[in-house]
PDB file of C-alpha atoms in Angstrom:
ATOM      1  CA  MET A 587       2.949-104.935 -61.822  1.00 48.00           C
ATOM      2  CA  LYS A 588       4.426-103.171 -64.640  1.00 56.00           C
ATOM      3  CA  THR A 589       7.605-102.035 -64.716  1.00 56.00           C
ATOM      4  CA  ARG A 590       9.308 -98.591 -65.929  1.00 61.00           C
ATOM      5  CA  ALA A 591      12.482 -98.326 -68.054  1.00 68.00           C
ATOM      6  CA  VAL A 592      15.030-100.161 -65.547  1.00 88.00           C
ATOM      7  CA  GLU A 593      18.670 -99.136 -65.714  1.00 94.00           C
ATOM      8  CA  PRO A 594      21.053-101.979 -65.874  1.00 96.00           C
ATOM      9  CA  PRO A 595      22.683-103.355 -62.362  1.00 96.00           C
ATOM     10  CA  GLU A 596      26.389-101.389 -62.652  1.00 97.00           C
ATOM     11  CA  HIS A 597      28.173-104.608 -62.034  1.00 97.00           C
ATOM     12  CA  LEU A 598      27.363-105.574 -65.719  1.00 98.00           C
ATOM     13  CA  SER A 599      29.450-105.779 -69.034  1.00 98.00           C
ATOM     14  CA  ALA A 600      28.813-102.155 -71.246  1.00 98.00           C
ATOM     15  CA  ASP A 601      27.816-105.120 -74.075  1.00 97.00           C
ATOM     16  CA  SER A 602      25.215-105.936 -71.259  1.00 98.00           C
ATOM     17  CA  ARG A 603      23.646-103.195 -69.979  1.00 98.00           C
ATOM     18  CA  THR A 604      23.360-101.594 -73.859  1.00 97.00           C
ATOM     19  CA  TRP A 605      21.353-105.519 -74.497  1.00 96.00           C
ATOM     20  CA  TRP A 606      19.247-104.641 -71.569  1.00 96.00           C
ATOM     21  CA  ARG A 607      18.567-101.376 -72.066  1.00 96.00           C
ATOM     22  CA  SER A 608      17.281-102.439 -76.100  1.00 94.00           C
ATOM     23  CA  ILE A 609      14.920-105.341 -73.909  1.00 95.00           C
ATOM     24  CA  VAL A 610      13.408-102.400 -71.568  1.00 93.00           C
ATOM     25  CA  ALA A 611      13.032-100.014 -74.671  1.00 92.00           C
ATOM     26  CA  ASP A 612      11.100-102.813 -76.594  1.00 91.00           C
ATOM     27  CA  PHE A 613       8.785-104.372 -74.459  1.00 91.00           C
ATOM     28  CA  VAL A 614       6.818-103.979 -70.929  1.00 88.00           C
ATOM     29  CA  LEU A 615       8.341-106.393 -68.329  1.00 91.00           C
ATOM     30  CA  GLU A 616       6.682-107.016 -65.226  1.00 92.00           C
ATOM     31  CA  ALA A 617       8.731-107.368 -61.791  1.00 92.00           C
ATOM     32  CA  HIS A 618       9.867-110.974 -62.104  1.00 93.00           C
ATOM     33  CA  HIS A 619      11.094-110.551 -65.753  1.00 94.00           C
ATOM     34  CA  VAL A 620      13.796-107.809 -64.838  1.00 95.00           C
ATOM     35  CA  ARG A 621      15.247-110.380 -62.740  1.00 96.00           C
ATOM     36  CA  LEU A 622      15.100-112.691 -65.234  1.00 96.00           C
ATOM     37  CA  LEU A 623      16.874-110.348 -67.921  1.00 97.00           C
ATOM     38  CA  GLN A 624      19.176-109.537 -65.295  1.00 97.00           C
ATOM     39  CA  GLY A 625      19.815-113.112 -64.862  1.00 98.00           C
ATOM     40  CA  CYS A 626      20.542-113.660 -68.675  1.00 97.00           C
ATOM     41  CA  CYS A 627      22.757-110.692 -68.481  1.00 98.00           C
ATOM     42  CA  GLU A 628      24.638-111.981 -65.702  1.00 98.00           C
ATOM     43  CA  SER A 629      25.091-115.360 -67.228  1.00 98.00           C
ATOM     44  CA  TRP A 630      26.123-114.405 -70.613  1.00 98.00           C
ATOM     45  CA  ASP A 631      29.067-112.166 -69.267  1.00 98.00           C
ATOM     46  CA  ARG A 632      30.277-114.729 -67.454  1.00 98.00           C
ATOM     47  CA  ALA A 633      30.209-116.714 -70.603  1.00 98.00           C
ATOM     48  CA  GLU A 634      31.928-114.283 -72.429  1.00 98.00           C
ATOM     49  CA  THR A 635      34.648-114.046 -69.267  1.00 98.00           C
ATOM     50  CA  ALA A 636      35.019-117.645 -69.727  1.00 98.00           C
ATOM     51  CA  ARG A 637      35.508-117.481 -73.059  1.00 98.00           C
ATOM     52  CA  ARG A 638      38.347-115.144 -73.164  1.00 98.00           C
ATOM     53  CA  ARG A 639      39.971-116.828 -70.350  1.00 97.00           C
ATOM     54  CA  VAL A 640      40.294-120.373 -72.549  1.00 98.00           C
ATOM     55  CA  ALA A 641      41.291-118.175 -75.422  1.00 97.00           C
ATOM     56  CA  ARG A 642      44.081-116.550 -74.001  1.00 97.00           C
ATOM     57  CA  GLU A 643      45.220-120.105 -71.875  1.00 96.00           C
ATOM     58  CA  GLY A 644      44.064-122.584 -74.608  1.00 96.00           C
ATOM     59  CA  VAL A 645      41.646-125.322 -74.302  1.00 97.00           C
ATOM     60  CA  PHE A 646      44.036-127.693 -72.692  1.00 96.00           C
ATOM     61  CA  ILE A 647      45.739-127.218 -69.939  1.00 95.00           C
ATOM     62  CA  ASN A 648      48.412-129.406 -68.186  1.00 95.00           C
ATOM     63  CA  ASP A 649      47.330-130.769 -64.671  1.00 95.00           C
ATOM     64  CA  ARG A 650      49.632-130.881 -61.721  1.00 95.00           C
ATOM     65  CA  PHE A 651      51.404-133.970 -62.927  1.00 96.00           C
ATOM     66  CA  GLY A 652      51.840-132.446 -66.530  1.00 95.00           C
ATOM     67  CA  GLN A 653      48.681-134.540 -68.107  1.00 97.00           C
ATOM     68  CA  PRO A 654      46.875-132.881 -70.419  1.00 96.00           C
ATOM     69  CA  LYS A 655      42.705-131.944 -69.585  1.00 97.00           C
ATOM     70  CA  ALA A 656      39.977-129.814 -70.482  1.00 96.00           C
ATOM     71  CA  HIS A 657      40.317-126.166 -69.145  1.00 97.00           C
ATOM     72  CA  PRO A 658      37.852-125.379 -66.603  1.00 97.00           C
ATOM     73  CA  GLY A 659      36.728-122.789 -68.453  1.00 97.00           C
ATOM     74  CA  VAL A 660      35.373-124.491 -71.212  1.00 97.00           C
ATOM     75  CA  ASP A 661      32.485-126.032 -68.649  1.00 98.00           C
ATOM     76  CA  VAL A 662      31.832-122.336 -66.884  1.00 98.00           C
ATOM     77  CA  GLU A 663      31.027-121.379 -70.649  1.00 98.00           C
ATOM     78  CA  ARG A 664      28.613-123.900 -71.876  1.00 98.00           C
ATOM     79  CA  LYS A 665      27.188-124.048 -68.345  1.00 98.00           C
ATOM     80  CA  ALA A 666      26.624-120.687 -68.446  1.00 98.00           C
ATOM     81  CA  ARG A 667      25.500-120.692 -72.174  1.00 98.00           C
ATOM     82  CA  ASP A 668      23.104-122.867 -71.387  1.00 97.00           C
ATOM     83  CA  GLN A 669      21.529-120.765 -68.218  1.00 98.00           C
ATOM     84  CA  PHE A 670      21.592-118.084 -70.888  1.00 97.00           C
ATOM     85  CA  ARG A 671      19.035-119.940 -73.178  1.00 96.00           C
ATOM     86  CA  PHE A 672      17.374-121.464 -70.631  1.00 96.00           C
ATOM     87  CA  LEU A 673      16.609-117.715 -68.645  1.00 96.00           C
ATOM     88  CA  LEU A 674      16.118-116.301 -72.376  1.00 95.00           C
ATOM     89  CA  ARG A 675      13.515-118.559 -72.871  1.00 94.00           C
ATOM     90  CA  GLU A 676      11.854-118.401 -69.446  1.00 94.00           C
ATOM     91  CA  LEU A 677      11.526-114.319 -70.385  1.00 93.00           C
ATOM     92  CA  GLY A 678       9.405-114.901 -73.386  1.00 89.00           C
ATOM     93  CA  LEU A 679      10.487-112.524 -75.611  1.00 87.00           C
ATOM     94  CA  ASP A 680       9.824-114.281 -78.844  1.00 77.00           C
ATOM     95  CA  VAL A 681       6.587-112.816 -80.317  1.00 61.00           C
ATOM     96  CA  ALA A 682       6.342-114.902 -82.984  1.00 63.00           C
ATOM     97  CA  PRO A 683       5.654-119.144 -82.428  1.00 55.00           C
ATOM     98  CA  PRO A 684       8.740-120.873 -82.095  1.00 55.00           C
ATOM     99  CA  ASN A 685       9.677-123.125 -85.338  1.00 63.00           C
ATOM    100  CA  GLU A 686       9.799-125.926 -83.404  1.00 60.00           C
ATOM    101  CA  THR A 687       7.585-128.979 -82.545  1.00 59.00           C
ATOM    102  CA  ARG A 688       7.980-128.321 -79.325  1.00 58.00           C
ATOM    103  CA  ALA A 689       4.569-126.571 -78.503  1.00 57.00           C
ATOM    104  CA  PRO A 690       5.126-123.507 -75.899  1.00 56.00           C
ATOM    105  CA  ALA A 691       2.436-123.755 -73.264  1.00 61.00           C
ATOM    106  CA  PRO A 692      -0.898-121.825 -73.837  1.00 61.00           C
ATOM    107  CA  GLY A 693      -0.834-118.054 -73.444  1.00 60.00           C
ATOM    108  CA  ALA A 694       2.500-118.571 -72.526  1.00 61.00           C
ATOM    109  CA  ASN A 695       3.711-115.049 -73.899  1.00 59.00           C
ATOM    110  CA  ALA A 696       0.585-113.327 -73.127  1.00 56.00           C
ATOM    111  CA  HIS A 697       2.328-111.160 -70.735  1.00 57.00           C
ATOM    112  CA  LEU A 698       4.289-109.356 -73.151  1.00 57.00           C
ATOM    113  CA  ARG A 699       3.712-107.198 -75.769  1.00 55.00           C
ATOM    114  CA  ILE A 700       5.461-104.693 -77.813  1.00 51.00           C
ATOM    115  CA  LYS A 701       5.630-101.196 -77.519  1.00 52.00           C
TER     116      LYS A 701
END
């Protein structure tokens, strides 16, 4: 079932809501693609939240023994960005064939069309 223009969830950042609206304006998405889009936006927001905190507090922090260690936000940001890339690839918004050695599945983007 194709979805009509769906408004973004309120908990997303302003940037993610803007991106959401541009995606639903340019593509016809099915219901499960809307869920993937939401996951993309949430992952991006999580990565940006972690990035801002690491920028404020530094890449290294001291543990309870005063020893330097990587800020936990570095790992949160990396994992959220990885999740964003994975979900974006699953969403399949690339309408041109990728310039990669990995071949896409036959008909991988057949469910999407540009308006």
